[in-house]
Amino acid sequence: MNPWVWVLAAYGCAALVVGGYAVWIWRRLREARATEEVEG
Amino acid sequence: MLRAFLGGATAALLALGLVLALWLSPPDAYQGEYVRIMYVHVPSALAAYVAAAVACVAGALYLWRRQARYDHLAQAGAELVVVFSGLTLLSGMLWGRPVWGVWWAWDARLVTTAVLFLLYVGCVLVRGLSDDPERGRSLAAVVGVVGFLDVPIVHYSVVWFRTLHQPPSIGPGGVAIAPPLLLPLVVNALAYLALLGYLLVERARLAQVEASR
Amino acid sequence: MRALERAVALAAKDLRVEWRRREVLLPSASFGLLVALVLGLTQGAQPDRAPAVLWVALALAAVLLVERTTEREGEEGTLEALLLYPGSREDLFWGRWAALVVLLLVLGLALGLAQAVLFGVRLGPGWMRLAAAGLLASCGLAAVGALLSALLLNVRGGHLLMPLLLLPTCLPVLLAGIRLTESALQGAPFGPWLGVLVVFDALLLLVGPPLFAAVAEG
């Protein structure tokens, strides 16, 4: 198998894991800010 | 603002690291292109251990001072240990299988990283599963402190357990770094540390915002 | 000397209850024996496998022991009651620790003897070094157990978390126990393993009491 498959799989994992976590944080931050604005 | 600067610096370092790792740096004499996985694996491990140190210090400070901001930082640190140690293990497996033919090697670094991963999963869980939130915070802090202090002992125990009776095995754990590989490694290590810092700040902020609701 | 008296009194109380009801040692020892049996059956019962099987069985049985001790306390509400009394929280830790050391020594002795029978191990003159190793290991396991046990009260799924937290933390004890047992049986030098246990025990007994006190106050 082409080595780049494994290499890109590893980088893909990194992007998914770290990116997923970052997105999760931002989404929850946005929710928190939205509820704040609603509650005033 | 500090956050914007940190975010920008992180993005820049990551981009530079990526270019170096995937394009500008040469393939290894023995491993070929597979060595590029090392630029994910080793920096992740570094980030995981630094995150554990942060969780330990923040947890200890929280137990001592009982100030919420230490708890928020400890919580962020513990979660990031799980994230980065998990990534270390995944990238290690993707590196080990094609190069050494095994999904897993029992060298001390990988085993210790697995132990780190499990301990901090427990740390995150204990916070969430406690009926009393204050006790949950204290428990998480304790696990964070004891876990981090125990890791060096675990590491050397595994090293001696394996090597004093068998010859050291060659595997994903033991790779000599040739000079041309050093620059991409250092840059990526710095990039991951910056990323860790950025995520710590963001996650702690989230904890603070949610706590004040 | 009040602190010492308090700790000893607590330990004595724990042990007395256990002596009367024997509801913690018997299930744990039975479980440990079962693990040794299964491992011996499935992996082969050569004498050189005995130390590893012994310590794995002991570690798993110790988890059960700590869990059951915690559970019983939760049922009786003893921790809450004890916290109402004046005195340092750290004494509670030391009392718990002392009781666990005794229980773990008994457990270790029982499983060790069973192991000698099951795996055909000759004991010989190394038994004193074996006892020393067992004592140090028990001190370490008891320290982690004492710290984690009372702290997992009022935690949903605490039974699942206990092994998850206890076993990785105590891995050095497990590994050291295996190598020390092997050395004792072969009459070989101990190597760095005694040092590993001493460092582990010292660390846990140094940070354990204040950490316990910090949580108990919270």
Coordinates of C-alpha atoms in Angstrom, one line a residue:
Chain A
M1 CA 0.0 0.0 0.0
N2 CA 1.2 3.5 -0.8
P3 CA 2.9 4.9 2.3
W4 CA 1.0 8.2 1.8
V5 CA -2.2 6.4 2.7
W6 CA -0.9 5.7 6.2
V7 CA 0.7 9.2 6.5
L8 CA -2.5 11.0 5.5
A9 CA -4.6 8.7 7.7
A10 CA -2.5 9.8 10.6
Y11 CA -2.9 13.4 9.7
G12 CA -6.5 12.9 9.1
C13 CA -6.9 11.4 12.6
A14 CA -5.1 14.4 14.0
A15 CA -7.4 16.8 12.2
L16 CA -10.5 14.9 13.2
V17 CA -9.6 14.5 16.8
V18 CA -8.3 17.9 17.5
G19 CA -10.6 19.7 15.1
G20 CA -13.6 17.8 16.5
Y21 CA -12.7 18.9 20.0
A22 CA -12.2 22.5 19.0
V23 CA -15.5 22.6 17.1
W24 CA -17.2 21.1 20.2
I25 CA -15.8 23.9 22.4
W26 CA -16.8 26.6 20.0
R27 CA -20.3 25.2 19.5
R28 CA -20.9 25.1 23.2
L29 CA -19.4 28.6 23.6
R30 CA -21.9 29.9 21.0
E31 CA -24.8 28.2 22.8
A32 CA -23.8 29.7 26.0
R33 CA -23.6 33.2 24.5
A34 CA -26.9 32.7 22.8
T35 CA -28.7 31.8 26.0
E36 CA -27.0 34.8 27.7
E37 CA -28.4 37.1 25.1
V38 CA -31.8 35.6 25.4
E39 CA -31.8 36.0 29.2
G40 CA -30.3 39.5 28.8
Chain B
M1 CA -6.3 40.4 22.6
L2 CA -4.3 37.5 24.0
R3 CA -6.6 34.9 22.6
A4 CA -6.5 36.3 19.1
F5 CA -2.7 36.4 19.2
L6 CA -2.5 32.9 20.5
G7 CA -4.9 31.6 17.9
G8 CA -3.0 33.3 15.1
A9 CA 0.4 32.1 16.3
T10 CA -1.0 28.6 16.6
A11 CA -2.5 28.6 13.1
A12 CA 0.8 29.9 11.7
L13 CA 3.0 27.4 13.5
L14 CA 0.6 24.5 12.5
A15 CA 0.7 25.6 8.9
L16 CA 4.5 25.9 8.9
G17 CA 4.7 22.5 10.6
L18 CA 2.4 20.9 8.1
V19 CA 4.4 22.3 5.1
L20 CA 7.7 21.1 6.6
A21 CA 6.3 17.7 7.6
L22 CA 4.5 16.8 4.5
W23 CA 6.4 18.6 1.8
L24 CA 9.7 20.2 2.6
S25 CA 11.3 17.6 4.8
P26 CA 13.0 14.6 3.2
P27 CA 11.9 11.0 3.6
D28 CA 13.9 8.9 6.0
A29 CA 16.7 6.7 4.8
Y30 CA 15.1 3.6 6.4
Q31 CA 11.4 4.4 6.9
G32 CA 10.8 6.4 3.8
E33 CA 7.7 8.6 3.8
Y34 CA 6.4 6.9 7.0
V35 CA 8.6 9.0 9.1
R36 CA 6.2 11.9 8.5
I37 CA 3.8 10.3 10.9
M38 CA 6.4 10.9 13.6
Y39 CA 5.6 14.6 13.3
V40 CA 2.2 13.9 14.6
H41 CA 3.0 11.2 17.1
V42 CA 5.8 12.8 19.0
P43 CA 4.4 16.3 19.3
S44 CA 1.0 14.8 20.5
A45 CA 2.8 12.9 23.2
L46 CA 4.6 16.0 24.3
A47 CA 1.3 17.9 24.4
A48 CA -0.3 15.1 26.4
Y49 CA 2.3 15.2 29.1
V50 CA 2.4 19.0 29.3
A51 CA -1.4 19.0 29.6
A52 CA -1.1 16.4 32.4
A53 CA 1.3 18.7 34.2
V54 CA -1.1 21.6 33.8
A55 CA -4.0 19.5 35.2
C56 CA -1.8 18.5 38.1
V57 CA -0.7 22.0 39.1
A58 CA -4.1 23.5 38.5
G59 CA -5.7 20.7 40.5
A60 CA -3.3 21.1 43.4
L61 CA -3.9 24.9 43.4
Y62 CA -7.7 24.3 43.3
L63 CA -7.5 21.9 46.3
W64 CA -5.4 24.5 48.1
R65 CA -7.2 27.8 47.2
R66 CA -10.6 26.6 46.1
Q67 CA -10.7 29.2 43.3
A68 CA -12.9 28.3 40.4
R69 CA -10.4 29.4 37.7
Y70 CA -8.0 26.7 38.8
D71 CA -10.7 24.1 38.5
H72 CA -11.6 25.3 35.0
L73 CA -8.0 25.0 34.0
A74 CA -7.7 21.5 35.6
Q75 CA -10.8 20.4 33.7
A76 CA -9.4 21.7 30.4
G77 CA -6.1 20.1 31.1
A78 CA -7.6 16.7 31.9
E79 CA -9.7 16.6 28.7
L80 CA -6.7 17.6 26.6
V81 CA -4.6 14.8 28.1
V82 CA -7.3 12.4 26.8
V83 CA -7.4 14.1 23.4
F84 CA -3.6 14.2 22.8
S85 CA -2.7 10.9 24.4
G86 CA -5.5 9.3 22.3
L87 CA -4.0 10.9 19.2
T88 CA -0.5 9.7 20.3
L89 CA -1.8 6.1 20.5
L90 CA -3.7 6.3 17.2
S91 CA -0.8 7.8 15.3
G92 CA 1.5 5.3 16.9
M93 CA -0.6 2.4 15.6
L94 CA -0.7 3.9 12.1
W95 CA 3.0 4.3 12.2
G96 CA 3.9 0.9 13.7
R97 CA 1.7 -1.3 11.4
P98 CA 3.3 -0.4 8.0
V99 CA 6.9 0.1 9.3
W100 CA 7.3 -2.6 11.9
G101 CA 4.4 -4.8 11.0
V102 CA 2.7 -4.5 14.4
W103 CA -0.2 -2.4 15.5
W104 CA 1.2 -2.2 19.0
A105 CA 4.7 -2.4 20.6
W106 CA 5.1 -2.9 24.3
D107 CA 7.8 -0.3 24.8
A108 CA 7.7 1.9 27.9
R109 CA 6.6 5.1 26.1
L110 CA 3.5 3.6 24.4
V111 CA 2.5 1.6 27.5
T112 CA 2.9 4.7 29.7
T113 CA 0.9 6.8 27.2
A114 CA -1.9 4.2 27.4
V115 CA -1.8 4.3 31.2
L116 CA -2.0 8.1 30.9
F117 CA -5.0 7.9 28.6
L118 CA -6.9 5.6 30.9
L119 CA -6.1 7.5 34.0
Y120 CA -7.3 10.8 32.6
V121 CA -10.4 9.2 31.1
G122 CA -11.1 8.3 34.7
C123 CA -10.3 11.8 35.8
V124 CA -12.9 13.2 33.3
L125 CA -15.5 10.6 34.3
V126 CA -15.1 11.1 38.0
R127 CA -16.0 14.7 37.7
G128 CA -19.1 14.0 35.7
L129 CA -20.3 11.0 37.7
S130 CA -20.2 12.6 41.2
D131 CA -23.5 13.4 42.8
D132 CA -22.0 16.3 44.6
P133 CA -20.4 18.7 42.1
E134 CA -17.9 20.0 44.7
R135 CA -16.7 16.5 45.5
G136 CA -16.5 15.8 41.8
R137 CA -14.2 18.7 41.4
S138 CA -12.0 17.7 44.3
L139 CA -11.9 14.1 43.1
A140 CA -10.9 15.1 39.6
A141 CA -8.1 17.3 41.1
V142 CA -6.8 14.4 43.2
V143 CA -6.7 12.0 40.2
G144 CA -5.0 14.7 38.2
V145 CA -2.3 15.2 40.8
V146 CA -1.7 11.6 41.7
G147 CA -1.9 10.5 38.0
F148 CA 0.8 12.9 36.9
L149 CA 3.1 12.2 39.8
D150 CA 2.8 8.4 39.2
V151 CA 3.6 8.6 35.5
P152 CA 7.4 8.7 35.8
I153 CA 7.3 5.7 38.2
V154 CA 5.1 3.8 35.7
H155 CA 7.4 4.7 32.9
Y156 CA 10.6 3.4 34.6
S157 CA 8.8 0.3 36.0
V158 CA 7.8 -0.7 32.4
V159 CA 11.3 0.1 31.1
W160 CA 13.0 -2.1 33.7
F161 CA 10.3 -4.8 33.6
R162 CA 11.0 -5.3 29.9
T163 CA 14.6 -4.6 29.4
L164 CA 16.3 -6.2 32.3
H165 CA 15.1 -9.5 31.2
Q166 CA 14.9 -9.1 27.5
P167 CA 17.0 -7.2 25.0
P168 CA 15.3 -3.9 24.1
S169 CA 13.0 -4.3 21.2
I170 CA 13.1 -2.2 18.1
G171 CA 9.8 -0.6 17.5
P172 CA 7.9 2.7 17.3
G173 CA 9.4 3.6 20.6
G174 CA 13.0 3.6 19.6
V175 CA 13.8 5.9 16.6
A176 CA 17.0 7.9 16.3
I177 CA 16.4 11.4 15.0
A178 CA 18.7 12.2 12.1
P179 CA 19.5 16.0 11.8
P180 CA 17.4 16.8 8.7
L181 CA 14.4 15.5 10.6
L182 CA 15.0 17.6 13.6
L183 CA 13.7 20.9 12.3
P184 CA 10.2 19.7 11.3
L185 CA 10.0 17.8 14.6
V186 CA 10.8 20.9 16.7
V187 CA 8.5 23.1 14.7
N188 CA 5.6 20.7 15.0
A189 CA 6.3 20.2 18.6
L190 CA 6.1 24.0 19.2
A191 CA 3.0 24.1 17.0
Y192 CA 1.3 21.4 19.1
L193 CA 2.3 23.2 22.3
A194 CA 0.8 26.4 21.0
L195 CA -2.3 24.4 20.0
L196 CA -2.5 23.0 23.5
G197 CA -2.2 26.5 25.0
Y198 CA -4.9 27.8 22.7
L199 CA -7.3 24.9 23.5
L200 CA -6.6 25.2 27.2
V201 CA -7.6 28.8 27.2
E202 CA -10.7 28.1 25.1
R203 CA -11.8 25.1 27.2
A204 CA -11.2 26.9 30.5
R205 CA -13.3 29.8 29.2
L206 CA -16.1 27.5 28.2
A207 CA -16.0 26.0 31.7
Q208 CA -16.1 29.5 33.3
V209 CA -19.0 30.6 31.1
E210 CA -21.0 27.5 31.8
A211 CA -20.3 27.7 35.5
S212 CA -21.6 31.3 35.8
R213 CA -24.9 30.4 34.1
Chain C
M1 CA 0.0 11.2 70.5
R2 CA -3.7 11.7 70.0
A3 CA -3.4 11.5 66.2
L4 CA -1.7 8.1 66.4
E5 CA -4.3 6.8 68.9
R6 CA -7.1 8.0 66.6
A7 CA -5.6 6.3 63.5
V8 CA -5.0 3.1 65.4
A9 CA -8.5 3.1 66.8
L10 CA -10.0 3.6 63.4
A11 CA -7.9 0.8 61.9
A12 CA -8.8 -1.5 64.8
K13 CA -12.5 -0.8 64.3
D14 CA -12.3 -1.6 60.6
L15 CA -10.4 -4.8 61.3
R16 CA -12.8 -5.9 64.1
V17 CA -15.8 -5.5 61.8
E18 CA -14.1 -7.5 59.1
W19 CA -13.1 -10.2 61.6
R20 CA -16.7 -10.5 62.7
R21 CA -18.3 -10.5 59.3
R22 CA -15.6 -11.6 56.9
E23 CA -17.6 -10.3 54.1
V24 CA -14.7 -8.5 52.4
L25 CA -11.8 -10.9 52.6
L26 CA -13.6 -14.1 51.6
P27 CA -15.1 -12.8 48.3
S28 CA -11.9 -11.1 47.4
A29 CA -9.7 -14.1 48.1
S30 CA -12.1 -16.4 46.3
F31 CA -12.0 -14.1 43.3
G32 CA -8.2 -14.0 43.4
L33 CA -8.1 -17.8 43.5
L34 CA -10.5 -18.0 40.6
V35 CA -8.3 -15.7 38.5
A36 CA -5.2 -17.8 39.3
L37 CA -7.1 -20.9 38.4
V38 CA -8.3 -19.5 35.1
L39 CA -4.9 -18.1 34.2
G40 CA -3.1 -21.3 35.2
L41 CA -5.5 -23.4 33.2
T42 CA -5.4 -21.3 30.0
Q43 CA -1.8 -20.2 30.0
G44 CA -0.1 -23.2 31.5
A45 CA 0.9 -23.6 35.1
Q46 CA 4.7 -23.8 34.9
P47 CA 6.4 -22.6 38.1
D48 CA 8.1 -19.7 36.3
R49 CA 4.7 -18.3 35.4
A50 CA 3.6 -18.2 39.1
P51 CA 4.8 -14.8 40.1
A52 CA 3.1 -13.0 37.3
V53 CA -0.2 -14.9 37.8
L54 CA 0.0 -14.3 41.6
W55 CA 0.4 -10.6 41.3
V56 CA -2.2 -10.1 38.6
A57 CA -4.7 -12.2 40.7
L58 CA -3.7 -10.2 43.8
A59 CA -4.1 -6.8 42.0
L60 CA -7.6 -7.7 40.8
A61 CA -8.6 -9.1 44.1
A62 CA -7.3 -6.0 45.8
V63 CA -9.5 -3.9 43.7
L64 CA -12.4 -5.9 44.8
L65 CA -11.3 -5.6 48.4
V66 CA -11.1 -1.8 48.3
E67 CA -14.4 -1.6 46.5
R68 CA -16.2 -3.8 49.1
T69 CA -14.6 -1.9 52.0
T70 CA -15.8 1.4 50.4
E71 CA -19.3 0.0 49.7
R72 CA -19.7 -1.2 53.3
E73 CA -18.8 2.3 54.5
G74 CA -21.2 3.9 52.2
E75 CA -24.0 1.7 53.4
E76 CA -23.2 2.4 57.0
G77 CA -22.6 6.1 56.5
T78 CA -19.5 5.7 58.6
L79 CA -17.4 8.3 56.7
E80 CA -19.9 11.0 57.2
A81 CA -20.2 10.1 60.9
L82 CA -16.5 10.0 61.3
L83 CA -16.1 13.4 59.7
L84 CA -18.3 14.9 62.4
Y85 CA -15.8 14.1 65.1
P86 CA -13.0 16.6 65.8
G87 CA -9.6 15.8 64.7
S88 CA -7.5 15.8 61.6
R89 CA -8.8 14.3 58.4
E90 CA -5.4 12.8 57.8
D91 CA -5.9 10.5 60.7
L92 CA -8.9 9.0 58.8
F93 CA -6.5 8.3 55.9
W94 CA -3.9 6.6 58.2
G95 CA -6.5 4.5 59.9
R96 CA -8.0 3.4 56.6
W97 CA -4.5 2.7 55.3
A98 CA -3.4 0.6 58.3
A99 CA -6.6 -1.6 58.0
L100 CA -6.0 -2.1 54.3
V101 CA -2.4 -3.0 54.8
V102 CA -3.4 -5.8 57.2
L103 CA -6.2 -7.0 54.9
L104 CA -3.9 -7.0 51.9
L105 CA -1.2 -8.9 53.7
V106 CA -3.7 -11.6 54.6
L107 CA -5.0 -11.7 51.1
G108 CA -1.5 -11.8 49.7
L109 CA -0.5 -14.7 52.1
A110 CA -3.6 -16.7 51.1
L111 CA -3.1 -16.2 47.4
G112 CA 0.6 -16.9 47.7
L113 CA 0.1 -20.2 49.4
A114 CA -2.6 -21.2 46.9
Q115 CA -0.2 -20.2 44.1
A116 CA 2.6 -22.3 45.6
V117 CA 0.3 -25.3 45.5
L118 CA -1.3 -24.7 42.1
F119 CA 2.0 -23.9 40.3
G120 CA 4.3 -26.3 42.2
V121 CA 6.6 -23.5 43.5
R122 CA 9.2 -24.3 46.0
L123 CA 9.5 -21.6 48.7
G124 CA 12.9 -22.2 50.2
P125 CA 15.1 -19.6 52.0
G126 CA 13.8 -16.7 49.9
W127 CA 10.6 -16.4 51.9
M128 CA 11.9 -13.5 54.1
R129 CA 12.6 -11.4 51.1
L130 CA 9.3 -12.4 49.7
A131 CA 7.6 -11.2 52.9
A132 CA 9.5 -7.9 52.7
A133 CA 8.3 -7.4 49.1
G134 CA 4.8 -8.3 50.1
L135 CA 4.8 -5.8 52.9
L136 CA 6.1 -2.9 50.8
A137 CA 3.6 -3.8 48.0
S138 CA 0.8 -3.9 50.5
C139 CA 1.7 -0.5 51.8
G140 CA 1.6 1.0 48.3
L141 CA -1.7 -0.7 47.3
A142 CA -3.2 0.3 50.7
A143 CA -2.2 3.9 50.2
V144 CA -3.8 4.2 46.8
G145 CA -6.8 2.2 48.0
A146 CA -7.2 4.5 51.1
L147 CA -7.1 7.6 48.9
L148 CA -9.5 6.4 46.3
S149 CA -11.9 4.4 48.4
A150 CA -13.5 7.0 50.6
L151 CA -13.4 9.4 47.7
L152 CA -15.6 7.2 45.5
L153 CA -18.5 7.3 47.8
N154 CA -21.5 9.1 46.3
V155 CA -20.2 8.7 42.9
R156 CA -22.5 6.9 40.4
G157 CA -20.6 4.2 38.7
G158 CA -17.9 4.3 41.3
H159 CA -17.6 0.5 41.0
L160 CA -16.5 1.0 37.4
L161 CA -14.2 3.8 38.1
M162 CA -12.3 2.1 40.9
P163 CA -10.5 -0.5 38.8
L164 CA -10.0 2.1 36.1
L165 CA -8.2 4.4 38.5
L166 CA -6.6 1.9 40.8
L167 CA -5.0 -0.5 38.4
P168 CA -3.1 2.0 36.2
T169 CA -1.9 3.9 39.3
C170 CA -0.7 0.7 40.9
L171 CA 1.0 -0.7 37.8
P172 CA 4.5 -0.1 39.4
V173 CA 3.5 -2.2 42.4
L174 CA 2.3 -5.0 40.1
L175 CA 5.5 -5.0 38.1
A176 CA 7.8 -4.7 41.0
G177 CA 5.9 -7.4 42.9
I178 CA 6.4 -9.8 40.0
R179 CA 10.2 -9.2 39.6
L180 CA 10.8 -9.2 43.3
T181 CA 9.0 -12.5 43.7
E182 CA 11.0 -14.0 40.9
S183 CA 14.2 -12.8 42.4
A184 CA 13.3 -14.1 45.9
L185 CA 12.4 -17.5 44.5
Q186 CA 15.6 -17.7 42.5
G187 CA 17.9 -16.3 45.1
A188 CA 18.9 -13.5 42.8
P189 CA 19.5 -9.8 43.7
F190 CA 16.5 -7.5 43.8
G191 CA 17.8 -4.9 41.3
P192 CA 16.1 -1.5 41.2
W193 CA 12.7 -2.9 42.2
L194 CA 12.9 -2.4 45.9
G195 CA 13.7 1.2 45.1
V196 CA 10.7 1.4 42.9
L197 CA 8.4 0.3 45.7
V198 CA 10.0 2.5 48.2
V199 CA 9.7 5.6 46.0
F200 CA 6.1 4.7 45.1
D201 CA 5.1 4.1 48.8
A202 CA 6.9 7.3 49.9
L203 CA 5.2 9.4 47.2
L204 CA 1.7 8.0 47.9
L205 CA 2.1 8.3 51.7
L206 CA 3.4 11.8 51.3
V207 CA 0.7 13.3 49.1
G208 CA -2.1 10.9 50.1
P209 CA -3.1 12.3 53.5
P210 CA -3.3 16.0 52.5
L211 CA -5.1 15.1 49.3
F212 CA -7.6 13.0 51.3
A213 CA -8.0 15.8 53.8
A214 CA -8.6 18.3 51.0
V215 CA -11.4 16.1 49.5
A216 CA -13.0 15.2 52.8
E217 CA -13.4 18.9 53.7
G218 CA -15.0 19.8 50.4

